mmCIF file of C-alpha atoms and ligand atoms in Angstrom:
data_model
loop_
_atom_site.group_PDB
_atom_site.id
_atom_site.type_symbol
_atom_site.label_atom_id
_atom_site.label_comp_id
_atom_site.label_asym_id
_atom_site.label_seq_id
_atom_site.Cartn_x
_atom_site.Cartn_y
_atom_site.Cartn_z
ATOM 1 C CA MET L 1 38.761 -10.651 22.218
ATOM 2 C CA LYS L 2 38.887 -10.063 18.490
ATOM 3 C CA ARG L 3 39.770 -6.523 17.459
ATOM 4 C CA ILE L 4 38.859 -4.208 14.633
ATOM 5 C CA VAL L 5 41.402 -4.161 11.776
ATOM 6 C CA PRO L 6 44.124 -1.522 12.078
ATOM 7 C CA PRO L 7 44.057 1.481 9.686
ATOM 8 C CA HIS L 8 46.136 1.215 6.518
ATOM 9 C CA GLY L 9 49.738 2.030 7.397
ATOM 10 C CA GLY L 10 48.962 1.573 11.120
ATOM 11 C CA LYS L 11 47.439 4.898 12.121
ATOM 12 C CA LEU L 12 44.671 7.283 11.042
ATOM 13 C CA ASN L 13 46.033 10.574 9.817
ATOM 14 C CA PRO L 14 43.162 13.090 9.519
ATOM 15 C CA ARG L 15 44.306 16.457 8.138
ATOM 16 C CA LEU L 16 41.355 18.582 9.258
ATOM 17 C CA LEU L 17 42.246 21.433 11.601
ATOM 18 C CA ALA L 18 39.998 22.650 14.420
ATOM 19 C CA GLY L 19 39.820 25.440 17.011
ATOM 20 C CA ASP L 20 42.636 28.011 17.267
ATOM 21 C CA GLU L 21 44.836 26.108 14.864
ATOM 22 C CA LEU L 22 42.100 26.315 12.237
ATOM 23 C CA ARG L 23 41.507 30.038 12.782
ATOM 24 C CA GLU L 24 45.204 30.892 12.607
ATOM 25 C CA SER L 25 45.942 28.758 9.573
ATOM 26 C CA TYR L 26 42.896 30.070 7.759
ATOM 27 C CA ARG L 27 43.852 33.690 8.461
ATOM 28 C CA LYS L 28 47.345 33.005 7.176
ATOM 29 C CA ALA L 29 46.017 31.203 4.081
ATOM 30 C CA GLU L 30 44.042 34.299 3.111
ATOM 31 C CA THR L 31 47.368 36.043 2.462
ATOM 32 C CA LEU L 32 48.990 33.196 0.487
ATOM 33 C CA PRO L 33 49.191 32.659 -3.289
ATOM 34 C CA GLN L 34 46.254 30.529 -4.413
ATOM 35 C CA VAL L 35 46.148 27.183 -6.183
ATOM 36 C CA ARG L 36 42.753 26.333 -7.651
ATOM 37 C CA MET L 37 41.589 22.735 -7.395
ATOM 38 C CA ASN L 38 39.147 20.865 -9.621
ATOM 39 C CA SER L 39 36.272 18.937 -8.045
ATOM 40 C CA LYS L 40 38.189 15.637 -7.892
ATOM 41 C CA GLU L 41 41.087 17.327 -6.105
ATOM 42 C CA VAL L 42 38.735 19.036 -3.659
ATOM 43 C CA SER L 43 37.077 15.728 -2.823
ATOM 44 C CA ASP L 44 40.518 14.127 -2.397
ATOM 45 C CA LEU L 45 41.457 16.902 0.026
ATOM 46 C CA ILE L 46 38.292 16.126 1.991
ATOM 47 C CA MET L 47 39.224 12.428 2.003
ATOM 48 C CA LEU L 48 42.601 13.475 3.468
ATOM 49 C CA ALA L 49 40.836 15.768 5.932
ATOM 50 C CA MET L 50 38.667 12.892 7.206
ATOM 51 C CA GLY L 51 41.595 10.461 7.496
ATOM 52 C CA ALA L 52 39.984 8.248 4.843
ATOM 53 C CA PHE L 53 43.210 8.239 2.785
ATOM 54 C CA SER L 54 45.432 7.361 5.755
ATOM 55 C CA PRO L 55 48.368 7.132 5.958
ATOM 56 C CA LEU L 56 48.655 9.842 3.266
ATOM 57 C CA ASP L 57 49.282 13.328 4.629
ATOM 58 C CA GLY L 58 49.069 15.283 1.392
ATOM 59 C CA PHE L 59 49.350 15.166 -2.383
ATOM 60 C CA MET L 60 52.008 12.808 -3.664
ATOM 61 C CA THR L 61 55.581 13.851 -4.342
ATOM 62 C CA GLN L 62 57.342 12.440 -7.363
ATOM 63 C CA GLU L 63 58.961 9.398 -5.828
ATOM 64 C CA ASP L 64 55.704 8.227 -4.242
ATOM 65 C CA TYR L 65 53.812 9.069 -7.427
ATOM 66 C CA LEU L 66 56.123 7.026 -9.662
ATOM 67 C CA GLY L 67 56.163 4.103 -7.259
ATOM 68 C CA VAL L 68 52.361 4.100 -7.087
ATOM 69 C CA VAL L 69 51.901 4.337 -10.855
ATOM 70 C CA ARG L 70 54.471 1.647 -11.659
ATOM 71 C CA ASP L 71 54.317 -0.774 -8.736
ATOM 72 C CA MET L 72 51.340 0.313 -6.562
ATOM 73 C CA GLU L 73 53.840 1.127 -3.830
ATOM 74 C CA MET L 74 54.931 4.311 -2.079
ATOM 75 C CA LYS L 75 58.613 4.828 -1.366
ATOM 76 C CA ASP L 76 58.279 3.381 2.135
ATOM 77 C CA GLY L 77 56.720 0.235 0.673
ATOM 78 C CA THR L 78 53.104 1.028 1.614
ATOM 79 C CA LEU L 79 50.565 -0.329 -0.859
ATOM 80 C CA TRP L 80 48.749 2.398 -2.829
ATOM 81 C CA PRO L 81 47.144 1.724 -6.215
ATOM 82 C CA ILE L 82 46.081 5.092 -7.710
ATOM 83 C CA PRO L 83 48.070 8.323 -7.354
ATOM 84 C CA ILE L 84 46.512 11.106 -5.281
ATOM 85 C CA THR L 85 47.714 14.243 -7.006
ATOM 86 C CA LEU L 86 47.207 17.971 -7.386
ATOM 87 C CA SER L 87 47.587 19.312 -10.920
ATOM 88 C CA ILE L 88 48.209 22.835 -12.177
ATOM 89 C CA SER L 89 49.046 24.265 -15.596
ATOM 90 C CA SER L 90 52.687 24.913 -16.465
ATOM 91 C CA GLU L 91 52.009 28.680 -16.610
ATOM 92 C CA GLU L 92 50.629 28.649 -13.065
ATOM 93 C CA SER L 93 53.549 26.536 -11.888
ATOM 94 C CA GLN L 94 56.075 29.148 -13.000
ATOM 95 C CA GLY L 95 55.016 31.502 -10.233
ATOM 96 C CA LEU L 96 55.431 28.827 -7.533
ATOM 97 C CA LYS L 97 58.541 27.452 -5.915
ATOM 98 C CA GLU L 98 59.363 24.509 -3.736
ATOM 99 C CA GLY L 99 59.189 25.222 -0.012
ATOM 100 C CA GLN L 100 56.471 27.821 -0.524
ATOM 101 C CA GLN L 101 53.088 27.722 1.234
ATOM 102 C CA VAL L 102 49.931 28.079 -0.853
ATOM 103 C CA ALA L 103 46.225 28.329 -0.177
ATOM 104 C CA LEU L 104 44.103 25.600 -1.738
ATOM 105 C CA VAL L 105 40.959 26.973 -3.331
ATOM 106 C CA ASN L 106 37.844 25.171 -4.527
ATOM 107 C CA ASP L 107 37.626 26.326 -8.136
ATOM 108 C CA GLU L 108 33.824 25.994 -8.245
ATOM 109 C CA SER L 109 32.988 27.904 -5.057
ATOM 110 C CA GLY L 110 36.074 30.140 -4.759
ATOM 111 C CA GLU L 111 36.360 29.058 -1.115
ATOM 112 C CA ILE L 112 39.747 28.487 0.587
ATOM 113 C CA VAL L 113 39.554 24.857 1.683
ATOM 114 C CA GLY L 114 43.073 24.190 2.915
ATOM 115 C CA SER L 115 46.734 24.992 2.606
ATOM 116 C CA MET L 116 49.785 23.167 1.413
ATOM 117 C CA THR L 117 53.542 23.398 1.676
ATOM 118 C CA ILE L 118 54.922 22.702 -1.768
ATOM 119 C CA GLN L 119 57.572 20.070 -1.293
ATOM 120 C CA GLU L 120 57.956 19.356 -4.993
ATOM 121 C CA LYS L 121 56.641 20.445 -8.350
ATOM 122 C CA TYR L 122 57.161 18.013 -11.176
ATOM 123 C CA THR L 123 55.995 17.137 -14.656
ATOM 124 C CA TYR L 124 54.588 13.716 -15.390
ATOM 125 C CA ASP L 125 53.751 11.473 -18.316
ATOM 126 C CA ARG L 126 49.984 11.473 -18.816
ATOM 127 C CA GLN L 127 49.952 8.571 -21.188
ATOM 128 C CA ALA L 128 52.091 6.400 -18.944
ATOM 129 C CA GLU L 129 49.829 7.195 -15.994
ATOM 130 C CA ALA L 130 46.709 6.352 -18.028
ATOM 131 C CA LEU L 131 48.116 3.057 -19.280
ATOM 132 C CA GLU L 132 49.368 1.960 -15.857
ATOM 133 C CA VAL L 133 46.411 3.070 -13.765
ATOM 134 C CA PHE L 134 43.492 2.586 -16.175
ATOM 135 C CA ARG L 135 45.101 0.012 -18.497
ATOM 136 C CA THR L 136 44.000 2.168 -21.440
ATOM 137 C CA ASP L 137 44.711 5.600 -22.936
ATOM 138 C CA ASP L 138 41.317 5.793 -24.636
ATOM 139 C CA SER L 139 39.833 9.225 -23.926
ATOM 140 C CA ALA L 140 36.334 7.689 -23.934
ATOM 141 C CA HIS L 141 37.269 6.293 -20.500
ATOM 142 C CA PRO L 142 36.093 8.907 -17.953
ATOM 143 C CA GLY L 143 39.216 8.560 -15.773
ATOM 144 C CA VAL L 144 41.527 8.920 -18.769
ATOM 145 C CA GLU L 145 39.550 11.855 -20.112
ATOM 146 C CA ARG L 146 39.955 13.714 -16.825
ATOM 147 C CA LEU L 147 43.672 12.952 -16.750
ATOM 148 C CA GLN L 148 44.129 14.237 -20.307
ATOM 149 C CA THR L 149 42.423 17.542 -19.592
ATOM 150 C CA GLN L 150 44.109 18.428 -16.281
ATOM 151 C CA GLY L 151 47.232 20.579 -15.749
ATOM 152 C CA GLU L 152 50.669 19.356 -16.861
ATOM 153 C CA VAL L 153 52.432 19.826 -13.517
ATOM 154 C CA TYR L 154 51.856 18.136 -10.168
ATOM 155 C CA LEU L 155 52.404 19.780 -6.804
ATOM 156 C CA GLY L 156 53.345 17.406 -4.006
ATOM 157 C CA GLY L 157 53.438 18.150 -0.298
ATOM 158 C CA LEU L 158 51.840 18.152 3.114
ATOM 159 C CA VAL L 159 48.296 19.564 3.381
ATOM 160 C CA VAL L 160 45.957 20.743 6.095
ATOM 161 C CA ALA L 161 42.221 21.121 5.466
ATOM 162 C CA PHE L 162 39.889 23.781 6.805
ATOM 163 C CA SER L 163 36.566 22.122 6.067
ATOM 164 C CA GLU L 164 34.865 19.032 4.701
ATOM 165 C CA GLY L 165 32.835 21.092 2.267
ATOM 166 C CA LYS L 166 29.089 20.672 1.959
ATOM 167 C CA TYR L 167 29.134 16.965 2.827
ATOM 168 C CA PRO L 168 28.518 16.957 6.599
ATOM 169 C CA GLU L 169 25.589 19.311 6.065
ATOM 170 C CA VAL L 170 24.029 17.697 3.003
ATOM 171 C CA PHE L 171 24.347 14.090 4.188
ATOM 172 C CA PRO L 172 23.196 13.074 7.687
ATOM 173 C CA GLU L 173 25.131 9.847 6.956
ATOM 174 C CA PHE L 174 28.496 11.612 6.577
ATOM 175 C CA ALA L 175 31.053 9.934 8.874
ATOM 176 C CA ARG L 176 34.812 9.860 9.370
ATOM 177 C CA PRO L 177 36.879 6.685 9.865
ATOM 178 C CA ALA L 178 37.488 7.422 13.565
ATOM 179 C CA GLU L 179 33.712 7.611 14.075
ATOM 180 C CA THR L 180 32.752 4.402 12.279
ATOM 181 C CA ARG L 181 35.560 2.531 14.064
ATOM 182 C CA LYS L 182 34.065 3.672 17.346
ATOM 183 C CA MET L 183 30.570 2.637 16.247
ATOM 184 C CA PHE L 184 31.746 -0.830 15.258
ATOM 185 C CA GLU L 185 33.620 -1.185 18.521
ATOM 186 C CA GLU L 186 30.600 -0.138 20.571
ATOM 187 C CA ARG L 187 28.513 -2.707 18.759
ATOM 188 C CA GLY L 188 31.126 -5.360 19.535
ATOM 189 C CA TRP L 189 31.858 -5.982 15.848
ATOM 190 C CA SER L 190 35.244 -7.185 14.655
ATOM 191 C CA THR L 191 34.287 -8.642 11.271
ATOM 192 C CA VAL L 192 32.622 -5.939 9.218
ATOM 193 C CA ALA L 193 32.001 -6.293 5.476
ATOM 194 C CA ALA L 194 31.922 -3.158 3.359
ATOM 195 C CA PHE L 195 29.661 -2.678 0.372
ATOM 196 C CA GLN L 196 30.784 0.008 -2.070
ATOM 197 C CA THR L 197 28.043 1.359 -4.293
ATOM 198 C CA ARG L 198 27.305 4.061 -6.828
ATOM 199 C CA ASN L 199 23.944 2.601 -7.882
ATOM 200 C CA PRO L 200 20.539 2.190 -6.288
ATOM 201 C CA MET L 201 20.314 -1.184 -4.529
ATOM 202 C CA HIS L 202 18.292 -3.782 -6.371
ATOM 203 C CA ARG L 203 17.659 -7.375 -5.274
ATOM 204 C CA SER L 204 21.082 -8.497 -6.511
ATOM 205 C CA HIS L 205 22.859 -5.886 -4.335
ATOM 206 C CA GLU L 206 20.635 -6.708 -1.397
ATOM 207 C CA TYR L 207 21.541 -10.360 -1.829
ATOM 208 C CA LEU L 208 25.303 -9.638 -2.010
ATOM 209 C CA THR L 209 25.169 -7.687 1.242
ATOM 210 C CA LYS L 210 23.088 -10.393 2.906
ATOM 211 C CA ILE L 211 25.567 -13.090 1.900
ATOM 212 C CA ALA L 212 28.218 -10.924 3.598
ATOM 213 C CA LEU L 213 26.000 -10.407 6.610
ATOM 214 C CA GLU L 214 25.580 -14.171 7.059
ATOM 215 C CA VAL L 215 29.325 -14.487 7.699
ATOM 216 C CA SER L 216 30.154 -11.158 9.419
ATOM 217 C CA ASP L 217 29.219 -9.292 12.589
ATOM 218 C CA GLY L 218 27.892 -6.413 10.537
ATOM 219 C CA VAL L 219 27.697 -4.832 7.103
ATOM 220 C CA PHE L 220 28.822 -1.320 6.255
ATOM 221 C CA ILE L 221 26.911 0.104 3.297
ATOM 222 C CA HIS L 222 29.118 2.877 2.003
ATOM 223 C CA PRO L 223 27.921 4.721 -1.101
ATOM 224 C CA ILE L 224 30.233 7.109 -2.896
ATOM 225 C CA VAL L 225 28.646 10.573 -3.083
ATOM 226 C CA GLY L 226 31.290 12.640 -4.876
ATOM 227 C CA LYS L 227 30.543 13.786 -8.405
ATOM 228 C CA LEU L 228 29.785 10.901 -10.802
ATOM 229 C CA LYS L 229 29.852 10.608 -14.561
ATOM 230 C CA PRO L 230 26.801 11.799 -16.518
ATOM 231 C CA GLY L 231 24.085 9.147 -16.595
ATOM 232 C CA ASP L 232 24.762 7.822 -13.081
ATOM 233 C CA ILE L 233 21.884 8.277 -10.614
ATOM 234 C CA PRO L 234 22.465 11.344 -8.361
ATOM 235 C CA ALA L 235 23.404 10.811 -4.718
ATOM 236 C CA ASP L 236 20.237 12.251 -3.180
ATOM 237 C CA VAL L 237 18.039 9.837 -5.160
ATOM 238 C CA ARG L 238 20.286 6.903 -4.304
ATOM 239 C CA MET L 239 20.267 7.849 -0.623
ATOM 240 C CA LYS L 240 16.466 7.649 -0.603
ATOM 241 C CA CYS L 241 16.745 4.160 -2.106
ATOM 242 C CA TYR L 242 19.303 2.990 0.492
ATOM 243 C CA ARG L 243 17.278 4.364 3.389
ATOM 244 C CA VAL L 244 14.082 2.700 2.265
ATOM 245 C CA MET L 245 15.893 -0.562 1.590
ATOM 246 C CA LEU L 246 17.430 -0.632 5.084
ATOM 247 C CA GLU L 247 14.195 0.431 6.727
ATOM 248 C CA ASN L 248 12.223 -2.404 5.161
ATOM 249 C CA TYR L 249 14.585 -5.282 4.505
ATOM 250 C CA PHE L 250 17.541 -5.226 6.918
ATOM 251 C CA PRO L 251 17.947 -5.724 10.669
ATOM 252 C CA LYS L 252 18.909 -2.223 11.875
ATOM 253 C CA GLU L 253 21.305 -3.393 14.534
ATOM 254 C CA ARG L 254 23.487 -5.201 12.017
ATOM 255 C CA ILE L 255 23.836 -2.537 9.324
ATOM 256 C CA VAL L 256 25.563 0.838 9.185
ATOM 257 C CA LEU L 257 24.917 3.236 6.283
ATOM 258 C CA LYS L 258 27.435 6.064 5.815
ATOM 259 C CA VAL L 259 28.690 8.047 2.827
ATOM 260 C CA TYR L 260 32.083 9.239 1.578
ATOM 261 C CA PRO L 261 32.836 12.133 -0.774
ATOM 262 C CA MET L 262 35.382 10.678 -3.189
ATOM 263 C CA GLU L 263 34.892 10.860 -6.946
ATOM 264 C CA MET L 264 34.948 7.615 -8.905
ATOM 265 C CA ARG L 265 37.969 7.017 -11.123
ATOM 266 C CA TYR L 266 36.254 4.124 -12.899
ATOM 267 C CA GLY L 267 39.615 2.403 -12.583
ATOM 268 C CA GLY L 268 38.348 -1.187 -12.225
ATOM 269 C CA PRO L 269 40.903 -3.437 -10.483
ATOM 270 C CA LYS L 270 43.173 -0.684 -9.160
ATOM 271 C CA GLU L 271 40.205 1.265 -7.892
ATOM 272 C CA ALA L 272 38.994 -1.901 -6.133
ATOM 273 C CA ILE L 273 42.246 -1.846 -4.128
ATOM 274 C CA LEU L 274 41.756 1.845 -3.348
ATOM 275 C CA HIS L 275 38.180 1.152 -2.218
ATOM 276 C CA ALA L 276 39.487 -1.614 0.036
ATOM 277 C CA ILE L 277 42.168 0.599 1.620
ATOM 278 C CA ILE L 278 39.556 3.244 2.362
ATOM 279 C CA ARG L 279 37.223 0.673 3.964
ATOM 280 C CA GLN L 280 40.051 -0.704 6.067
ATOM 281 C CA ASN L 281 40.515 2.818 7.378
ATOM 282 C CA PHE L 282 36.807 2.940 8.222
ATOM 283 C CA GLY L 283 37.271 -0.262 10.244
ATOM 284 C CA CYS L 284 36.121 -2.991 7.849
ATOM 285 C CA SER L 285 37.709 -6.448 7.778
ATOM 286 C CA HIS L 286 36.112 -7.475 4.482
ATOM 287 C CA MET L 287 34.947 -5.855 1.300
ATOM 288 C CA ILE L 288 32.465 -7.188 -1.211
ATOM 289 C CA ILE L 289 34.011 -7.326 -4.671
ATOM 290 C CA GLY L 290 31.457 -8.379 -7.262
ATOM 291 C CA ARG L 291 31.627 -8.569 -11.034
ATOM 292 C CA ASP L 292 33.363 -5.678 -12.769
ATOM 293 C CA HIS L 293 33.898 -3.710 -9.559
ATOM 294 C CA ALA L 294 34.478 0.011 -10.270
ATOM 295 C CA GLY L 295 34.567 -0.734 -13.969
ATOM 296 C CA VAL L 296 33.176 1.210 -16.879
ATOM 297 C CA GLY L 297 32.498 0.145 -20.486
ATOM 298 C CA LYS L 298 34.442 -2.927 -21.519
ATOM 299 C CA TYR L 299 37.879 -1.910 -20.276
ATOM 300 C CA TYR L 300 38.212 -4.615 -17.606
ATOM 301 C CA GLY L 301 37.525 -8.322 -17.402
ATOM 302 C CA ALA L 302 34.570 -9.300 -15.183
ATOM 303 C CA PHE L 303 36.833 -10.663 -12.439
ATOM 304 C CA ASP L 304 39.988 -8.524 -12.843
ATOM 305 C CA ALA L 305 39.060 -6.599 -9.696
ATOM 306 C CA GLN L 306 38.959 -9.882 -7.756
ATOM 307 C CA HIS L 307 42.181 -11.334 -9.190
ATOM 308 C CA ILE L 308 44.260 -8.245 -8.413
ATOM 309 C CA PHE L 309 43.948 -8.987 -4.681
ATOM 310 C CA ASP L 310 45.777 -12.302 -5.254
ATOM 311 C CA GLU L 311 48.775 -10.441 -6.668
ATOM 312 C CA LEU L 312 49.400 -8.304 -3.579
ATOM 313 C CA LYS L 313 52.342 -8.962 -1.294
ATOM 314 C CA PRO L 314 51.353 -10.837 1.860
ATOM 315 C CA GLY L 315 50.444 -8.398 4.636
ATOM 316 C CA ALA L 316 50.018 -5.430 2.271
ATOM 317 C CA LEU L 317 46.355 -5.156 3.292
ATOM 318 C CA HIS L 318 44.459 -6.295 6.374
ATOM 319 C CA ILE L 319 41.037 -6.085 4.754
ATOM 320 C CA GLU L 320 40.083 -9.099 2.628
ATOM 321 C CA PRO L 321 37.940 -9.255 -0.494
ATOM 322 C CA LEU L 322 34.686 -11.235 -0.441
ATOM 323 C CA LYS L 323 34.661 -12.339 -4.041
ATOM 324 C CA LEU L 324 31.112 -12.789 -5.258
ATOM 325 C CA ASP L 325 29.651 -13.639 -8.620
ATOM 326 C CA TRP L 326 26.754 -12.198 -10.521
ATOM 327 C CA THR L 327 23.466 -12.714 -8.651
ATOM 328 C CA PHE L 328 19.795 -12.729 -9.740
ATOM 329 C CA TRP L 329 16.400 -14.189 -8.974
ATOM 330 C CA CYS L 330 15.941 -17.653 -10.513
ATOM 331 C CA TYR L 331 12.354 -18.785 -11.053
ATOM 332 C CA LYS L 332 13.331 -22.474 -11.010
ATOM 333 C CA CYS L 333 15.457 -22.124 -7.851
ATOM 334 C CA GLY L 334 12.613 -20.068 -6.408
ATOM 335 C CA GLY L 335 14.968 -17.540 -4.860
ATOM 336 C CA MET L 336 18.063 -15.410 -5.246
ATOM 337 C CA ALA L 337 20.979 -17.322 -6.736
ATOM 338 C CA SER L 338 24.292 -16.794 -8.465
ATOM 339 C CA LEU L 339 26.211 -18.348 -11.305
ATOM 340 C CA LYS L 340 27.946 -20.389 -8.595
ATOM 341 C CA THR L 341 24.725 -21.800 -7.124
ATOM 342 C CA CYS L 342 22.110 -21.943 -9.884
ATOM 343 C CA PRO L 343 22.174 -24.822 -12.399
ATOM 344 C CA HIS L 344 19.393 -23.435 -14.619
ATOM 345 C CA GLU L 345 19.211 -21.669 -17.942
ATOM 346 C CA ARG L 346 19.332 -17.997 -18.745
ATOM 347 C CA GLU L 347 15.605 -17.871 -19.486
ATOM 348 C CA ASP L 348 14.811 -19.217 -16.012
ATOM 349 C CA ARG L 349 16.329 -16.101 -14.435
ATOM 350 C CA CYS L 350 14.985 -12.592 -13.944
ATOM 351 C CA LEU L 351 17.574 -10.571 -15.883
ATOM 352 C CA ILE L 352 17.238 -6.927 -16.859
ATOM 353 C CA SER L 353 20.131 -4.967 -18.336
ATOM 354 C CA GLY L 354 20.952 -1.425 -17.238
ATOM 355 C CA THR L 355 19.731 -0.047 -20.558
ATOM 356 C CA GLN L 356 16.451 -1.991 -20.374
ATOM 357 C CA LEU L 357 15.945 -0.859 -16.805
ATOM 358 C CA ARG L 358 16.401 2.836 -17.690
ATOM 359 C CA LYS L 359 13.929 2.443 -20.554
ATOM 360 C CA MET L 360 11.308 0.800 -18.334
ATOM 361 C CA LEU L 361 11.672 3.327 -15.530
ATOM 362 C CA SER L 362 11.563 6.290 -17.920
ATOM 363 C CA ALA L 363 8.314 4.896 -19.331
ATOM 364 C CA GLY L 364 6.952 4.650 -15.778
ATOM 365 C CA GLU L 365 6.947 0.874 -16.078
ATOM 366 C CA LYS L 366 7.746 -1.223 -12.993
ATOM 367 C CA PRO L 367 10.155 -4.137 -13.389
ATOM 368 C CA PRO L 368 9.120 -7.268 -11.433
ATOM 369 C CA ALA L 369 9.582 -7.473 -7.645
ATOM 370 C CA GLU L 370 12.038 -10.309 -8.245
ATOM 371 C CA PHE L 371 14.342 -7.718 -9.790
ATOM 372 C CA SER L 372 13.909 -4.825 -7.389
ATOM 373 C CA ARG L 373 11.874 -3.961 -4.311
ATOM 374 C CA PRO L 374 8.750 -1.946 -5.186
ATOM 375 C CA GLU L 375 9.695 0.864 -2.734
ATOM 376 C CA ILE L 376 12.961 1.399 -4.630
ATOM 377 C CA LEU L 377 11.247 1.309 -8.004
ATOM 378 C CA ASP L 378 8.775 3.975 -6.909
ATOM 379 C CA ILE L 379 11.647 6.327 -6.023
ATOM 380 C CA LEU L 380 13.381 5.681 -9.326
ATOM 381 C CA ILE L 381 10.235 6.107 -11.415
ATOM 382 C CA ASP L 382 9.674 9.440 -9.661
ATOM 383 C CA TYR L 383 13.226 10.481 -10.428
ATOM 384 C CA TYR L 384 12.954 9.623 -14.121
ATOM 385 C CA LYS L 385 9.621 11.460 -14.300
ATOM 386 C CA THR L 386 11.080 14.744 -12.990
ATOM 387 C CA ARG L 387 14.148 14.292 -15.152
ATOM 388 C CA SER L 388 12.235 13.921 -18.389
ATOM 389 C CA GLN L 389 10.164 17.049 -17.735
ATOM 390 C CA PRO L 390 11.556 20.149 -19.405
ATOM 391 C CA GLU L 391 12.577 22.804 -16.852
HETATM 392 ZN ZN1 ZN E 1 18.184 -21.616 -10.706
#
């Protein structure tokens, strides 16, 4: 019998405590010095809590950090493309020493969300990290901007988490890797294709996932619901779109919709690798990588996020990319098509840019059904209506 892919690094490593262990550690953490975390760091801690960042067991120490930034490799040789770090200011760092235990606090809510044993504190080179990870040091890039405004010192070490924040409560589709693996197993799936998304699903996205579904046991639709950059459609609106799409246009028994709380880095190719590692942990054998995956602006070539998978060492990942091109409705083909399958001209295709789409929806105007399902457009028009009303 074919089996589900193994987790990255061989074993899931969830860091969430429960029961007596949780109560004791929490009580102890209330007495510890506090380190405040920004929203990205909190969501990374939750990813660690869930086991979604397996095999990581905490924030990276210097040797792992440098290996990841320079060669996408931790010191034991495990593939990892983007450093998972905890930053503090140099003033704060002066009061902390290696070997010490600290409480991890969500800076927005003031809540103690975990604790950490500081194994190392170290300074790092922001510009080098930006250039290696994002391939640019332009502060107009949202990932670079965040890097440039965070603390100058990293704390590395083992963490435990006390909660998964608001996510399990806010999203009925919240699920941990151990749970989706079990679901896939129960359904008898071994080939599962993941679809990462931070946008509402239009016909092109529907088509991508259906191409994947044609060649897999099932498809895992896995929207990111951590904080996004301004201008992106909020998670609750997108969730309505996904639910209505699945309800009306997908066979229920072959699709799983779940969410994860990470924040986008907008890191293009390197983020595509991170997305793949996470999906392998959730039990997926394949991952859809379309044009400009996880990109922003014009920082990455359209297919950089596909090519980077060809540069990995053999065996570094078990999950495989499904490399797909740009898709659209073609009036001459009379159906969905891609640049690989359609021989016609630009004007034969139903093409609407993101900017055009926002304009139409804000004006309450419905793009054609060949571009997006009417149920989805209704939700989006509603959203733009409430957004444009002054509070
Ligand atoms: Zn065509």
